[in-house]
Amino acid sequence: MLQIHVIREDKQKVIETLKKKNFDAESIVERILDVDVKRRSTQKQLDDTLAESKSKAREIGELFKSGQQDKANQLREETAKYKVLTKELQDKLTQLESEQESLLVLLPNLPHESVPPGKTPEDNEVVGQEGDIPELEGEVSAHWDLCSKYDIIDFELGTKIAGAGFPVYKGKGAKLQRALISFFLDEAIKEGYTEYQVPLMVNEASAYATGQLPDKDGQMYHMTIDNLYMIPTAEVPVTNLFRDTILQESQLPIKSTAYSACFRREAGSYGKDVRGLNRLHQFDKVEIVQVTKADKSYETLEEMRSYVTGLLRKLELPFRVLRLCGGDVSFASALTYDMEVFSAAQKRWLEVSSVSNFETFQSNRMKLRYKDKEGKTVLAHTLNGSALALPRILAALLENNQHEGGIRIPEVLIPYTGFDNIS
RNA sequence: GGAGAGAUGGCCGAGUGGUCGAAGGCGCACGCCUGGAAAGUGUGUAUACCUCACAAGGGUAUCGAGGGUUCGAAUCCCUCUCUCUCCGCCA
């Protein structure tokens, strides 16, 4: 959520900047400012009325104490009007506040100046590419065929017990999955992140704080009985660890990591995008989250980007890095890098990580602040990234490393898997 | 799930209708003291919004959350949430 003072100070800049996200903010901004004026004047009236009524109440107290009952009772009659007026103003203020809030949450985060213009994924800017695209010889299979050939993932079984998009990992497939999780966590810890295990369901307030609500309501599984949401990413519980807190500047940056299963309804997805491991309702992911000082977040973003690409390098996967264009950056993000690996049998790039700087967009909503050197309380910046999402990594590993005798396991994973080939 | 107790500032803890944003202590910050430190001592130490120059100053709100009674509520009433104790159930 944008801070109201940013809009108040330079609405034109907000409107212009949001055009890059192909978002026409003009009418919303005008309404916000209109409500803002009303809100402030109402608050002033209410405050003044309360101040008056308070001082009268004090007077009455004094009069009773000094035994001047008559005068006190007389004054008491005069105070009746405050009650009505206060109630009226209070209701109006509450209404205006919620109106302003509901308008503010409609505005996406301002894109960073380096975000390229554009509308579709084709307009994303490739800012790096590394590794050789493998030239596979002989019979080449897509990962879903490899999965059944080597009996490591059973999609049909998952469909039977839950539904499409809930695969069952088996034998070496399950072990490989576990190996990847351990590898990613160990790497993150080496990099200075603190490991967390967090709830897989969150309450409304948490989903709201990181921006899943109200905008992405339909994307989450909702347990209506207890009003809990299945997390679509560990970002939600991990970032919320710091909701409503005021940190000391010396505590920053805070680097957290967590492995979690992630749950997404993916309503409306179809076709080859959802085949095999490409898009699932439940998948595993290791997430990294940082809370930084306001002036350090872009430095941190680059650091996270190179950390993630380092992982891909260690896994020997060919990858490229995209700087997302205005039309493709998410609602809450100011700048996002996507990492994609090349999947040799499908012959396509698969997104395996998304690293974003939210600046104060999340921290404003969740009141995550720190005291700077002058003792002033300021909003912290939050960032997060996948490091990494498992299914597509697995898909690329299977497809790229297939050979006549099975599937080769990359060096770095062998200590974790205990085997170097799946056959 | 049943019965009971409770929720006050960074922490502990007073406060049962009147000037309480809240005693006292601890912690923390700065100063004095000291060769240095400890002890001692003095001062300060919440958040949000409004006014305003995001200054100073001023106003309002906040004692788990929401509502009510009252001229006036941390204090009384109602609802909800959470915590603790006992019982039940249980990975």
CSV table of N, CA and C in Angstrom, one decimal, chain A residues 212-269:
chain,number,residue,atom,x,y,z
A,212,GLN,N,-1.7,-10.5,-0.3
A,212,GLN,CA,-2.5,-11.5,-1.0
A,212,GLN,C,-4.0,-11.2,-0.9
A,213,LEU,N,-4.4,-10.6,0.2
A,213,LEU,CA,-5.7,-10.0,0.3
A,213,LEU,C,-5.6,-8.5,0.2
A,214,PRO,N,-6.5,-7.8,-0.4
A,214,PRO,CA,-7.7,-8.4,-1.0
A,214,PRO,C,-7.6,-8.8,-2.5
A,215,ASP,N,-6.4,-8.4,-3.1
A,215,ASP,CA,-6.3,-8.6,-4.5
A,215,ASP,C,-6.3,-10.0,-5.0
A,216,LYS,N,-5.7,-10.9,-4.3
A,216,LYS,CA,-5.6,-12.3,-4.9
A,216,LYS,C,-6.4,-13.3,-4.1
A,217,ASP,N,-7.5,-12.9,-3.7
A,217,ASP,CA,-8.4,-13.7,-2.9
A,217,ASP,C,-8.6,-15.1,-3.5
A,218,GLY,N,-8.9,-15.2,-4.7
A,218,GLY,CA,-9.3,-16.4,-5.4
A,218,GLY,C,-8.1,-17.4,-5.6
A,219,GLN,N,-6.9,-16.9,-5.4
A,219,GLN,CA,-5.7,-17.7,-5.7
A,219,GLN,C,-5.3,-18.6,-4.5
A,220,MET,N,-5.9,-18.3,-3.3
A,220,MET,CA,-5.6,-19.1,-2.1
A,220,MET,C,-6.7,-20.1,-1.8
A,221,TYR,N,-6.2,-21.2,-1.2
A,221,TYR,CA,-7.2,-22.1,-0.6
A,221,TYR,C,-7.7,-21.5,0.7
A,222,HIS,N,-8.9,-21.5,0.9
A,222,HIS,CA,-9.5,-20.9,2.1
A,222,HIS,C,-10.2,-21.9,3.0
A,223,MET,N,-9.8,-22.0,4.2
A,223,MET,CA,-10.5,-22.9,5.1
A,223,MET,C,-11.5,-22.1,5.8
A,224,THR,N,-12.8,-22.2,5.3
A,224,THR,CA,-13.8,-21.2,5.8
A,224,THR,C,-14.2,-21.5,7.2
A,225,ILE,N,-14.1,-22.8,7.7
A,225,ILE,CA,-14.5,-23.1,9.0
A,225,ILE,C,-13.7,-22.3,10.1
A,226,ASP,N,-12.4,-22.2,9.9
A,226,ASP,CA,-11.6,-21.5,10.8
A,226,ASP,C,-11.1,-20.2,10.3
A,227,ASN,N,-11.5,-19.8,9.1
A,227,ASN,CA,-11.1,-18.6,8.4
A,227,ASN,C,-9.6,-18.5,8.3
A,228,LEU,N,-9.0,-19.6,7.8
A,228,LEU,CA,-7.5,-19.6,7.6
A,228,LEU,C,-7.2,-19.8,6.1
A,229,TYR,N,-6.1,-19.3,5.7
A,229,TYR,CA,-5.7,-19.5,4.3
A,229,TYR,C,-4.5,-20.4,4.2
A,230,MET,N,-4.5,-21.3,3.2
A,230,MET,CA,-3.3,-22.1,2.9
A,230,MET,C,-2.3,-21.1,2.3
A,231,ILE,N,-1.0,-21.2,2.7
A,231,ILE,CA,-0.1,-20.2,2.2
A,231,ILE,C,0.3,-20.5,0.7
A,232,PRO,N,0.3,-19.4,-0.1
A,232,PRO,CA,0.7,-19.6,-1.5
A,232,PRO,C,2.2,-19.6,-1.6
A,233,THR,N,2.9,-19.1,-0.6
A,233,THR,CA,4.3,-19.0,-0.5
A,233,THR,C,4.7,-18.7,0.9
A,234,ALA,N,5.9,-19.2,1.3
A,234,ALA,CA,6.4,-18.9,2.6
A,234,ALA,C,6.6,-17.5,2.9
A,235,GLU,N,6.7,-16.7,1.8
A,235,GLU,CA,6.8,-15.2,2.0
A,235,GLU,C,5.7,-14.7,3.0
A,236,VAL,N,4.5,-15.3,2.9
A,236,VAL,CA,3.5,-14.7,3.7
A,236,VAL,C,3.8,-14.9,5.2
A,237,PRO,N,3.9,-16.1,5.7
A,237,PRO,CA,4.2,-16.2,7.1
A,237,PRO,C,5.6,-15.6,7.5
A,238,VAL,N,6.6,-15.8,6.7
A,238,VAL,CA,7.9,-15.3,7.1
A,238,VAL,C,8.0,-13.8,7.2
A,239,THR,N,7.4,-13.1,6.2
A,239,THR,CA,7.4,-11.6,6.2
A,239,THR,C,6.6,-11.2,7.4
A,240,ASN,N,5.5,-11.9,7.7
A,240,ASN,CA,4.6,-11.5,8.8
A,240,ASN,C,5.2,-11.7,10.2
A,241,LEU,N,6.3,-12.4,10.2
A,241,LEU,CA,7.0,-12.6,11.5
A,241,LEU,C,7.3,-11.2,12.1
A,242,PHE,N,7.5,-10.2,11.1
A,242,PHE,CA,7.9,-8.9,11.5
A,242,PHE,C,6.8,-7.9,11.5
A,243,ARG,N,5.6,-8.4,11.3
A,243,ARG,CA,4.4,-7.5,11.3
A,243,ARG,C,4.3,-6.7,12.6
A,244,ASP,N,4.0,-5.4,12.5
A,244,ASP,CA,3.7,-4.6,13.7
A,244,ASP,C,4.9,-4.6,14.7
A,245,THR,N,6.1,-4.4,14.1
A,245,THR,CA,7.2,-4.3,15.0
A,245,THR,C,8.1,-3.0,14.7
A,246,ILE,N,8.8,-2.6,15.6
A,246,ILE,CA,9.7,-1.5,15.4
A,246,ILE,C,11.1,-2.0,15.8
A,247,LEU,N,11.9,-2.1,14.8
A,247,LEU,CA,13.3,-2.7,15.0
A,247,LEU,C,14.3,-1.6,15.3
A,248,GLN,N,15.4,-2.0,15.8
A,248,GLN,CA,16.5,-1.0,15.9
A,248,GLN,C,17.3,-1.1,14.5
A,249,GLU,N,17.8,0.0,14.1
A,249,GLU,CA,18.6,0.0,12.8
A,249,GLU,C,19.7,-1.0,12.9
A,250,SER,N,20.3,-1.2,14.0
A,250,SER,CA,21.4,-2.1,14.1
A,250,SER,C,21.0,-3.6,13.9
A,251,GLN,N,19.7,-3.9,14.0
A,251,GLN,CA,19.3,-5.2,13.7
A,251,GLN,C,19.2,-5.6,12.2
A,252,LEU,N,19.2,-4.5,11.4
A,252,LEU,CA,19.0,-4.7,10.0
A,252,LEU,C,20.4,-5.0,9.3
A,253,PRO,N,20.4,-5.7,8.2
A,253,PRO,CA,19.3,-6.4,7.6
A,253,PRO,C,19.0,-7.7,8.3
A,254,ILE,N,17.7,-8.1,8.2
A,254,ILE,CA,17.3,-9.4,8.8
A,254,ILE,C,17.1,-10.3,7.6
A,255,LYS,N,17.8,-11.4,7.6
A,255,LYS,CA,17.8,-12.4,6.5
A,255,LYS,C,17.1,-13.7,7.0
A,256,SER,N,16.0,-14.0,6.4
A,256,SER,CA,15.3,-15.2,6.9
A,256,SER,C,15.0,-16.1,5.7
A,257,THR,N,15.0,-17.4,6.0
A,257,THR,CA,14.7,-18.4,5.0
A,257,THR,C,13.8,-19.4,5.5
A,258,ALA,N,13.0,-20.0,4.7
A,258,ALA,CA,12.1,-21.1,5.1
A,258,ALA,C,11.8,-22.0,3.9
A,259,TYR,N,11.8,-23.3,4.3
A,259,TYR,CA,11.2,-24.2,3.3
A,259,TYR,C,9.7,-24.4,3.6
A,260,SER,N,8.9,-24.4,2.6
A,260,SER,CA,7.5,-24.7,2.9
A,260,SER,C,6.9,-25.4,1.7
A,261,ALA,N,5.8,-26.1,1.9
A,261,ALA,CA,4.9,-26.4,0.8
A,261,ALA,C,4.1,-25.2,0.5
A,262,CYS,N,3.8,-25.0,-0.8
A,262,CYS,CA,3.0,-23.9,-1.2
A,262,CYS,C,1.7,-24.4,-1.9
A,263,PHE,N,0.6,-23.6,-1.7
A,263,PHE,CA,-0.6,-24.1,-2.2
A,263,PHE,C,-1.3,-23.0,-3.1
A,264,ARG,N,-1.6,-23.3,-4.3
A,264,ARG,CA,-2.2,-22.3,-5.2
A,264,ARG,C,-3.4,-23.0,-5.9
A,265,ARG,N,-4.4,-22.2,-6.0
A,265,ARG,CA,-5.6,-22.8,-6.7
A,265,ARG,C,-5.4,-22.7,-8.2
A,266,GLU,N,-4.7,-21.7,-8.7
A,266,GLU,CA,-4.4,-21.6,-10.1
A,266,GLU,C,-5.6,-21.8,-11.0
A,267,ALA,N,-6.7,-21.1,-10.5
A,267,ALA,CA,-7.9,-21.1,-11.3
A,267,ALA,C,-7.7,-20.4,-12.6
A,268,GLY,N,-8.1,-21.1,-13.6
A,268,GLY,CA,-8.0,-20.5,-15.0
A,268,GLY,C,-6.8,-20.9,-15.8
A,269,SER,N,-5.9,-21.7,-15.2
A,269,SER,CA,-4.7,-22.1,-15.9
A,269,SER,C,-5.1,-23.4,-16.7
